[in-house]
Short mmCIF file of C-alpha atoms in Angstrom, two decimals:
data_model
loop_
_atom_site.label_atom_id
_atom_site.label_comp_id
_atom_site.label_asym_id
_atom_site.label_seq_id
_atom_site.Cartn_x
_atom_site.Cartn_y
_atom_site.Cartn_z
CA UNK J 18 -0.96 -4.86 -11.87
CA UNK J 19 -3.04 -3.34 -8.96
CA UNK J 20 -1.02 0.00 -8.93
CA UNK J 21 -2.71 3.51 -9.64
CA UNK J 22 -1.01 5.91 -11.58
CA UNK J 23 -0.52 8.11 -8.28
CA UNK J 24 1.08 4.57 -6.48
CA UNK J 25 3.21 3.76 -9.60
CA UNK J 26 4.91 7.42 -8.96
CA UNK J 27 5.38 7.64 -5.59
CA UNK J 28 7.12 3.92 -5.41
CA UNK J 29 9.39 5.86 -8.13
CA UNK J 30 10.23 8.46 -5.98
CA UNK J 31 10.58 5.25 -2.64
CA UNK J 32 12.70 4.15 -5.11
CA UNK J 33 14.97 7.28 -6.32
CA UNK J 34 14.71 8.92 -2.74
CA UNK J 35 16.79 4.83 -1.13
CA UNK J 36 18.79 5.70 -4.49
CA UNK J 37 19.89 9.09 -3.64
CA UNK J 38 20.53 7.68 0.24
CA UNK J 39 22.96 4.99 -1.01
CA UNK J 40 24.57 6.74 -4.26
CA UNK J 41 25.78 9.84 -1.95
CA UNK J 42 26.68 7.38 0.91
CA UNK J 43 24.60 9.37 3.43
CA UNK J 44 26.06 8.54 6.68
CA UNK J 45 23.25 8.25 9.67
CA UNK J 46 22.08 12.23 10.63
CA UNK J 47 23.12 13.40 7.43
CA UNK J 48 20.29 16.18 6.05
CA UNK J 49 18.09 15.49 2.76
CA UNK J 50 17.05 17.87 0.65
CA UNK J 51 14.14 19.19 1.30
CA UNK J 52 10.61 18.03 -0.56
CA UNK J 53 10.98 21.10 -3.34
CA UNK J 54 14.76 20.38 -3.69
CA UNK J 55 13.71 16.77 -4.80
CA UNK J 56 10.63 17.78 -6.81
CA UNK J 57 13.33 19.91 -9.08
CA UNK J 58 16.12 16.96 -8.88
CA UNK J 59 14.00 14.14 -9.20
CA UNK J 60 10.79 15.65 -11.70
CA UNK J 61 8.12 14.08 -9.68
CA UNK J 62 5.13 15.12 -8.04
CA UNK J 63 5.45 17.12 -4.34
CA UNK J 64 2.68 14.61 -3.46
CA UNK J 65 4.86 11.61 -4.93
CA UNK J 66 7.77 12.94 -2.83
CA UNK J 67 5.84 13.68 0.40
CA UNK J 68 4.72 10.09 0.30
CA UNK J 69 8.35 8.40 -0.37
CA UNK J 70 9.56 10.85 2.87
CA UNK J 71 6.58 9.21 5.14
CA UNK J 72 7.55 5.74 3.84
CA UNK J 73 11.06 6.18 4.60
CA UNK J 74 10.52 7.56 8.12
CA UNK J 75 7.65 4.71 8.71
CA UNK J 76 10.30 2.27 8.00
CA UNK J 77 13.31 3.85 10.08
CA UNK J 78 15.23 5.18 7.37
CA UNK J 79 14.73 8.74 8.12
CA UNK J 80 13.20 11.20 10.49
CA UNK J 81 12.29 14.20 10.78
CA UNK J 82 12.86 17.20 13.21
CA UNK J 83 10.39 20.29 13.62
CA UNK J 84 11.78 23.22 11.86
CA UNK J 85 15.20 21.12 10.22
CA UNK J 86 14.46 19.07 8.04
CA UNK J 87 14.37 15.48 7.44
CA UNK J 88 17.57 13.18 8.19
CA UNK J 89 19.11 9.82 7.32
CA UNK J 90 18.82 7.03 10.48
CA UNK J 91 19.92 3.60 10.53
CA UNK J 92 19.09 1.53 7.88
CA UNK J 93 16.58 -0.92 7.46
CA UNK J 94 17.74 -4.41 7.99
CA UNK J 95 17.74 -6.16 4.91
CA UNK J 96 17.53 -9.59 5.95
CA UNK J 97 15.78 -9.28 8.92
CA UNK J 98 12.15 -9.65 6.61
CA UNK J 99 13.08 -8.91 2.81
CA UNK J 100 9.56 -7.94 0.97
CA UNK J 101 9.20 -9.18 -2.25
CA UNK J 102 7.49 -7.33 -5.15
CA UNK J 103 3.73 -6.50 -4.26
CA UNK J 104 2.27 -6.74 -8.02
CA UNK J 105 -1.06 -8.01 -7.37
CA UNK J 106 -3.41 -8.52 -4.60
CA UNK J 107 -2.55 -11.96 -4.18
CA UNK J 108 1.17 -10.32 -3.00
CA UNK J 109 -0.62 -8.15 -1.02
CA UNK J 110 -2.87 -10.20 0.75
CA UNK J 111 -0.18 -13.30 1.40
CA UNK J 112 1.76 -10.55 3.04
CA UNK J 113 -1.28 -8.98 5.37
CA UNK J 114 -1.18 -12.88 6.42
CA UNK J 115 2.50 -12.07 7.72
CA UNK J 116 1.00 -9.35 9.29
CA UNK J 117 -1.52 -11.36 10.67
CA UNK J 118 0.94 -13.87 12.23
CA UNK J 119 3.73 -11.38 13.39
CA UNK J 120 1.59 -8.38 14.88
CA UNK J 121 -0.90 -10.39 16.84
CA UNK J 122 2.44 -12.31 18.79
CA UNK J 123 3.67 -8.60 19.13
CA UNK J 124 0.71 -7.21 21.14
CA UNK J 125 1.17 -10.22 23.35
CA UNK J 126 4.27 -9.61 24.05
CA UNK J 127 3.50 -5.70 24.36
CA UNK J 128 1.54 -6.66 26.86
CA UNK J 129 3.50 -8.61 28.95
CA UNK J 130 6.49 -6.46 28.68
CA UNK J 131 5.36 -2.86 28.36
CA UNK J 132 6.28 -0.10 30.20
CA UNK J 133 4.28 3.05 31.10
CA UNK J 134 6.69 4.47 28.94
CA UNK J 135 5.40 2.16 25.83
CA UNK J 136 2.14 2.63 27.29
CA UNK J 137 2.20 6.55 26.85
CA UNK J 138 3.94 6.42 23.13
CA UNK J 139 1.06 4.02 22.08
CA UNK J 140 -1.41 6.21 23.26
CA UNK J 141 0.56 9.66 21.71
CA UNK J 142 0.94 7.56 18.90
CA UNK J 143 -3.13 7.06 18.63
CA UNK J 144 -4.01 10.34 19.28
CA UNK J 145 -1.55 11.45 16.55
CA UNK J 146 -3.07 9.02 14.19
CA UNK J 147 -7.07 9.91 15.23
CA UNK J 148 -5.91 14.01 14.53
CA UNK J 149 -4.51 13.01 11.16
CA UNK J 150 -7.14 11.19 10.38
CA UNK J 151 -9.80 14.30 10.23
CA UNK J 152 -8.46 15.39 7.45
CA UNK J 153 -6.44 12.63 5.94
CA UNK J 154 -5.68 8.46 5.85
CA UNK J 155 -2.50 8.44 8.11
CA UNK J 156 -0.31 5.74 6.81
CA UNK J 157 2.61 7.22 8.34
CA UNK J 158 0.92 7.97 11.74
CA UNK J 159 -1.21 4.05 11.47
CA UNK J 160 2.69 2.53 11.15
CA UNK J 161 3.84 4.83 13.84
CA UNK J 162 1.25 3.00 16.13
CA UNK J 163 2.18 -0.46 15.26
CA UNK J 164 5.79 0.48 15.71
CA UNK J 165 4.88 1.86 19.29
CA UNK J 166 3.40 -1.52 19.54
CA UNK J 167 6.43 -3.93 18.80
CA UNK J 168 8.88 -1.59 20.83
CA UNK J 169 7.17 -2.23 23.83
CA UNK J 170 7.41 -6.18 23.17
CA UNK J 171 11.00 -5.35 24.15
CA UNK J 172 12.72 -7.60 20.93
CA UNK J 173 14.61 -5.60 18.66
CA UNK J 174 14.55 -8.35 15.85
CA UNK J 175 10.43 -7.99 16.22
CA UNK J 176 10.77 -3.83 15.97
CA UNK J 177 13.11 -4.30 12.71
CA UNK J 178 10.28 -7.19 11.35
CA UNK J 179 7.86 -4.79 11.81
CA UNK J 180 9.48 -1.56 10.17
CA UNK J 181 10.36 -4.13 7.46
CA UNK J 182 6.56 -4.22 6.62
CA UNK J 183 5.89 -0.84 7.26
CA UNK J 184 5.36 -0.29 3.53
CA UNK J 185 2.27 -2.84 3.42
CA UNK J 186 0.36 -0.79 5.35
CA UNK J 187 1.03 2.29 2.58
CA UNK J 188 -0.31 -0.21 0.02
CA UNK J 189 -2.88 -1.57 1.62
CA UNK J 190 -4.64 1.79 2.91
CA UNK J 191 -4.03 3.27 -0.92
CA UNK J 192 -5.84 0.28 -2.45
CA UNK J 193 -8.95 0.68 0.22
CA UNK J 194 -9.07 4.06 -0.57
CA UNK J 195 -8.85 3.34 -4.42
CA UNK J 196 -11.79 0.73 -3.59
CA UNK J 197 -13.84 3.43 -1.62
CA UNK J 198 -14.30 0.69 0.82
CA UNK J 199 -14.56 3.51 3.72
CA UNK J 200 -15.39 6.98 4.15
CA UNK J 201 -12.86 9.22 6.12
CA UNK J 202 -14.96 9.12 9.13
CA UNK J 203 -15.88 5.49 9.20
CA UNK J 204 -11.91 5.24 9.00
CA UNK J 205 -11.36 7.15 11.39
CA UNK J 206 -14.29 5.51 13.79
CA UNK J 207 -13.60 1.98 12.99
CA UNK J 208 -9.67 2.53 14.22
CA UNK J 209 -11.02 4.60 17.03
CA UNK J 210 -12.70 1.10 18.44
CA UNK J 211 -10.12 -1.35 17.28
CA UNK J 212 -6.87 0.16 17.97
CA UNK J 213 -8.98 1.35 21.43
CA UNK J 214 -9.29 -2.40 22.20
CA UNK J 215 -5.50 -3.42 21.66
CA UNK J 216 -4.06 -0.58 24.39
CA UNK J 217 -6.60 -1.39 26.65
CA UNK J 218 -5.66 -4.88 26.72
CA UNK J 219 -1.79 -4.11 26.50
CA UNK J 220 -2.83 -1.52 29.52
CA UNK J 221 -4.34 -4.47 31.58
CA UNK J 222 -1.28 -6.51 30.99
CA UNK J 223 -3.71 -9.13 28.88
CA UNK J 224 -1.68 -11.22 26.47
CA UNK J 225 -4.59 -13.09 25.40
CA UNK J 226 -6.95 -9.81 25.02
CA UNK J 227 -4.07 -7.99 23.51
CA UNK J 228 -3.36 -11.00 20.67
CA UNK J 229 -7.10 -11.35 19.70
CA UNK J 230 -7.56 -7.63 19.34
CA UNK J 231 -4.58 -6.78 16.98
CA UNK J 232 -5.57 -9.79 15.47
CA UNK J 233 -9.69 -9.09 15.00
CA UNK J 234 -8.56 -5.79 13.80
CA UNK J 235 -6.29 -6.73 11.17
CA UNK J 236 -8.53 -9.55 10.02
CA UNK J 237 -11.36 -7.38 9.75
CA UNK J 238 -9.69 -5.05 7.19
CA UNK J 239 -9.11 -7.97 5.39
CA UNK J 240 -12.96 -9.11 5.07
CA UNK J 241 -13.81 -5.38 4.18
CA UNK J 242 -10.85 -5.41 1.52
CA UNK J 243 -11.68 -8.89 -0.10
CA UNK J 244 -15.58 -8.35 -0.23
CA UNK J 245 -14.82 -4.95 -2.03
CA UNK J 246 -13.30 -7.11 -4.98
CA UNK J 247 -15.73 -9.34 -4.91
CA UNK J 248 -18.35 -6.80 -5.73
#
């Protein structure tokens, strides 16, 4: 098993937080308690639960609104891409492949279809993810980009694909971090660059561009990741 003990608790409290949702029949809107309500229901960690609440809004099950609270939305569809279990880096990596294959179609598509609209979320969406990412490694804000991404390809069966995997990018950037394969800033530089080069080319309506840079950026990740375990 690849989990840390810190990953191994907060997919408990994924897990008890999608519990709570469907044993109390939430309907869509409905308030959840708030992070200290769950720490005292639930046991866990405030970290544990902070990270379950990010992972739920990353994927479209909840979101959040300044000063109220967090709240149910639709749910994820459960067919549209079903995960299985991430155990081991094999799982992870054979599913940063799916990645791989779906995002890099998306940005071409982003970049034939966009709006300025989707061109202005992508770019609030960056800007959100380079602030969070002075002082912390952004998961939540990172799949808030590549959800900007896929809903201005302008296919809602892409946009619920993409939520669907919204939790790989949780796992992978917690085993990087666990690998020290990057410093904060290098992070922070590196997706500076990269996720720089996909807008521009979505920007300059460049399907070709666009493809090749979501593509070199994800695949890059991947080389730092696998020489890591090599090491």
């Amino acid at each position: 098993m690849m989990a840390s003990d810190h990953e191994s608790r907060a997919d408990a409290a994924y897990r008890h937080l999608l519990s709570y949702i469907e044993r109390e029949d939430l309907p869509e809107g409905a308030r959840l308690p708030s992070e200290s309500e769950f720490v005292e229901r639930l046991g866990l960690s405030r970290s544990s639960i902070r990270d379950a609440l990010s992972r739920l809004r990353a994927e479209g099950r909840a979101v959040s609104r300044r000063g109220s609270g967090t709240f149910t939305a639709r749910s994820a569809p459960a067919e549209m891409v079903r995960l299985s279990a991430i155990d081991s880096v094999q799982d992870l990596i054979q599913w940063h492949e799916v990645r791989v294959a779906l995002e890099s179609e998306v940005a071409a598509l982003a970049a034939e279809r966009r709006s300025e609209a989707d061109l202005a979320k992508m770019r609030s969406a960056q800007n959100a993810l380079m602030e969070r990412l002075r002082e912390g490694t952004g998961e939540s804000e990172d799949a808030a980009f590549h959800e900007a991404l896929a809903v201005a390809a302008q296919n809602p069966k892409l946009l619920d694909a993409v939520r669907a995997l919204a939790s790989h990018i949780f796992r992978w950037s917690r085993l990087s971090r666990e690998r020290r394969i990057l410093s904060l800033a290098e992070r922070r530089e590196i997706i500076e660059v990269e996720h720089g080069e996909i807008i521009a080319a979505i920007a300059e309506r460049r399907p070709d561009l666009a493809r090749q840079a979501l593509r070199r950026h994800l695949l890059n990740g991947r080389a730092r990741l696998l020489s890591s375990l090599k090491s």
